[in-house]
PDB file of C-alpha atoms in Angstrom:
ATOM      1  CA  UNK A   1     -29.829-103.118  25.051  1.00 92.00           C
ATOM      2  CA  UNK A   2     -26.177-102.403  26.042  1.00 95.00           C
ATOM      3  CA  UNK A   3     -24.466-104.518  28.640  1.00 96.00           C
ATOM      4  CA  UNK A   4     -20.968-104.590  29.996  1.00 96.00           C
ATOM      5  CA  UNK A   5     -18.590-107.287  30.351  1.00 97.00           C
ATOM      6  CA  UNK A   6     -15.500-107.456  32.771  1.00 97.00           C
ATOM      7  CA  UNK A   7     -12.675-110.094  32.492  1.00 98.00           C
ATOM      8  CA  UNK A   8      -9.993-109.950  35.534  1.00 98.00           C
ATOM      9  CA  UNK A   9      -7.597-112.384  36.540  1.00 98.00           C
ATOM     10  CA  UNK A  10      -3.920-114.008  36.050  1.00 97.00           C
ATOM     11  CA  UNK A  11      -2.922-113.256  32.711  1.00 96.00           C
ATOM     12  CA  UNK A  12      -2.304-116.340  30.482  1.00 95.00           C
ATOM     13  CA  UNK A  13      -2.848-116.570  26.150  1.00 95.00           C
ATOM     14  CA  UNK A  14      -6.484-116.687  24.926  1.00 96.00           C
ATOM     15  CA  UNK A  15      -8.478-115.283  27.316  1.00 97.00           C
ATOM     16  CA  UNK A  16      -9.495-112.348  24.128  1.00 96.00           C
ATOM     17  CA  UNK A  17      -9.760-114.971  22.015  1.00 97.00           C
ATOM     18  CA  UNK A  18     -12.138-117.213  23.959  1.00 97.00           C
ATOM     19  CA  UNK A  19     -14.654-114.442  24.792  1.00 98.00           C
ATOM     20  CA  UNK A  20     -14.678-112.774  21.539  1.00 98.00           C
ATOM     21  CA  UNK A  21     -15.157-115.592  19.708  1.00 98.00           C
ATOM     22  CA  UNK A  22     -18.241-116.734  21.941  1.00 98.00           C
ATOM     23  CA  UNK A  23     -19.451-113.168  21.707  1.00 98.00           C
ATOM     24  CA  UNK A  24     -19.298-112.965  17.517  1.00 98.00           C
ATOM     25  CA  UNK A  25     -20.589-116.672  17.730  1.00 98.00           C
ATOM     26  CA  UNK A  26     -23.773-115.255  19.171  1.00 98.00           C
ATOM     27  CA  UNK A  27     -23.637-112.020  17.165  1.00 98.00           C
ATOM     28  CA  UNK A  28     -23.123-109.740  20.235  1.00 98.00           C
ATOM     29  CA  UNK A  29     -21.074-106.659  19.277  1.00 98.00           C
ATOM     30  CA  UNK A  30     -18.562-105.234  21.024  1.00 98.00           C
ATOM     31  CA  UNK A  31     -19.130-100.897  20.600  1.00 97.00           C
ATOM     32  CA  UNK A  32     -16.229-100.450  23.030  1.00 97.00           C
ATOM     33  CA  UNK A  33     -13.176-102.136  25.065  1.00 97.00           C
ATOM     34  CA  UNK A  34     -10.180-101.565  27.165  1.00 97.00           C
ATOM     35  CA  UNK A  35      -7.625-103.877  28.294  1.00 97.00           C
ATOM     36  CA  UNK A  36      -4.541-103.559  30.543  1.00 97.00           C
ATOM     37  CA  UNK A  37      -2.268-105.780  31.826  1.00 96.00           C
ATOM     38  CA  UNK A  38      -0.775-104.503  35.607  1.00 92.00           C
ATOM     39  CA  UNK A  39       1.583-106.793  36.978  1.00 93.00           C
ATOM     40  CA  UNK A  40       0.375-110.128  35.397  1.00 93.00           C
ATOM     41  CA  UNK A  41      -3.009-109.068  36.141  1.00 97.00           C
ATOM     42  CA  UNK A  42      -5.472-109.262  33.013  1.00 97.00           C
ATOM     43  CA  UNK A  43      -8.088-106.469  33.155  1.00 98.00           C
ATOM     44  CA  UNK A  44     -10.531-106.266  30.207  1.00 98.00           C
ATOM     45  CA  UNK A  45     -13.825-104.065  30.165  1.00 97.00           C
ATOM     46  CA  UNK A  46     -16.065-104.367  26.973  1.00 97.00           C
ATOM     47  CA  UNK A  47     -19.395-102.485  26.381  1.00 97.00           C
ATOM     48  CA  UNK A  48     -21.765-104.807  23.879  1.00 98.00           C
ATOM     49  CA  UNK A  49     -24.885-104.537  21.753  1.00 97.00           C
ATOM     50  CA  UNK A  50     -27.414-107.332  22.680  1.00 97.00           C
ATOM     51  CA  UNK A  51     -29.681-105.411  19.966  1.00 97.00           C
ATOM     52  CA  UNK A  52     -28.938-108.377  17.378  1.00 97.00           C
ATOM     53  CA  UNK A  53     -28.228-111.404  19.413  1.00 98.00           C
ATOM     54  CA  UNK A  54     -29.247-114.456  19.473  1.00 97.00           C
ATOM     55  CA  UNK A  55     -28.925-115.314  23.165  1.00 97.00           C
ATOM     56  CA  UNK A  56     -30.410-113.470  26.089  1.00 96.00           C
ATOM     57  CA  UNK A  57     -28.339-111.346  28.734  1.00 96.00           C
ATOM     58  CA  UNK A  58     -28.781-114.737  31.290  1.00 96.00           C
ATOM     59  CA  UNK A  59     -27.692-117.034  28.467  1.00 97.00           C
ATOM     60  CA  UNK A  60     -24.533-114.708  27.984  1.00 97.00           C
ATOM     61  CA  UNK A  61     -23.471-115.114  31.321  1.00 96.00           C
ATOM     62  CA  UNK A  62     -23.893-118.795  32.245  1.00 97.00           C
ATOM     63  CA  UNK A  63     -21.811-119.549  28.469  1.00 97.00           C
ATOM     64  CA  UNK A  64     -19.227-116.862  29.972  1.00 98.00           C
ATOM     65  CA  UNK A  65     -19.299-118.410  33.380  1.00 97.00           C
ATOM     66  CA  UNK A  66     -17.947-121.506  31.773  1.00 97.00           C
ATOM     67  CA  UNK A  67     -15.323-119.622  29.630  1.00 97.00           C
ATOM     68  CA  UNK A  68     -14.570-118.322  33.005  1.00 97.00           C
ATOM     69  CA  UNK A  69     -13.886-121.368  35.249  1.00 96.00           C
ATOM     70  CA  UNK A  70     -11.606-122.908  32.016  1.00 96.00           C
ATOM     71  CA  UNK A  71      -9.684-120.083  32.084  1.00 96.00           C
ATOM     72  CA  UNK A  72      -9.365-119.370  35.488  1.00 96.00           C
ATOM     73  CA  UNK A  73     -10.389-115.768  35.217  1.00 98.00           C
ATOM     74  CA  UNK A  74     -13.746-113.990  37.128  1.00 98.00           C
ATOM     75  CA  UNK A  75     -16.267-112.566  34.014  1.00 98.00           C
ATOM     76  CA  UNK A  76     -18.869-110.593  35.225  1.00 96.00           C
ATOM     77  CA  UNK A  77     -21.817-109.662  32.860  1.00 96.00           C
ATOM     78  CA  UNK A  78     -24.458-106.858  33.698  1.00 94.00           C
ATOM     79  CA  UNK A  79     -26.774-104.537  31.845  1.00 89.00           C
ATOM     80  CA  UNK A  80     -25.403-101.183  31.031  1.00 67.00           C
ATOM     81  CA  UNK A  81     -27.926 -99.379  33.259  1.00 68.00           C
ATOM     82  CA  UNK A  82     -27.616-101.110  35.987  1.00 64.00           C
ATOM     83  CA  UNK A  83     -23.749-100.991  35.991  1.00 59.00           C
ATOM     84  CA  UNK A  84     -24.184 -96.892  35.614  1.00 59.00           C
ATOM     85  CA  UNK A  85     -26.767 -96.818  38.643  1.00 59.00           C
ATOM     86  CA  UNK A  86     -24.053 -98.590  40.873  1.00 61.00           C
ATOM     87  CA  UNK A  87     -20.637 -96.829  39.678  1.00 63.00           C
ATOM     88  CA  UNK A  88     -22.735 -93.142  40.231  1.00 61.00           C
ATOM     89  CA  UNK A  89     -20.960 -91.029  42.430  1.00 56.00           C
TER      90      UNK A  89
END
């Protein structure tokens, strides 16, 4: 299963290295990012495999919820089809 990660917020140092890290630590692999920066605004937008991991899509996003509230940046986490059902046009 594919799901997709987004990272926004103030830009500050670490924020790739802090959810990369917990990503690899729980063998989640990223197939594709993006990241900007616009104005001291961090955007990041990863698609990952959950096909080998060793946490579940819930367990994901309560570790990146705290990754989120140290950093002071909003991570959502959703599955891949139901992020395509709501960005359809």
């Amino acid at each position: 299963m594919n799901a997709i990660i987004t990272v926004v917020g103030s830009d500050k140092v670490g924020i790739i290295a802090r959810v990369t890290a917990l990503l690899a630590e729980h063998n989640v692999n990223i197939a594709d990012i993006t990241q900007t920066v616009l104005s001291g605004n961090f955007v990041m937008m990863m698609m990952v495999s959950m096909d080998s991991a060793d946490i579940s899509i819930d367990g994901l996003r309560g570790m990146l919820a705290e990754i989120s509230g140290a950093v002071g940046v909003e991570i959502n986490v959703m599955a891949e089809k139901v992020f395509s059902s709501m960005n359809r046009i």
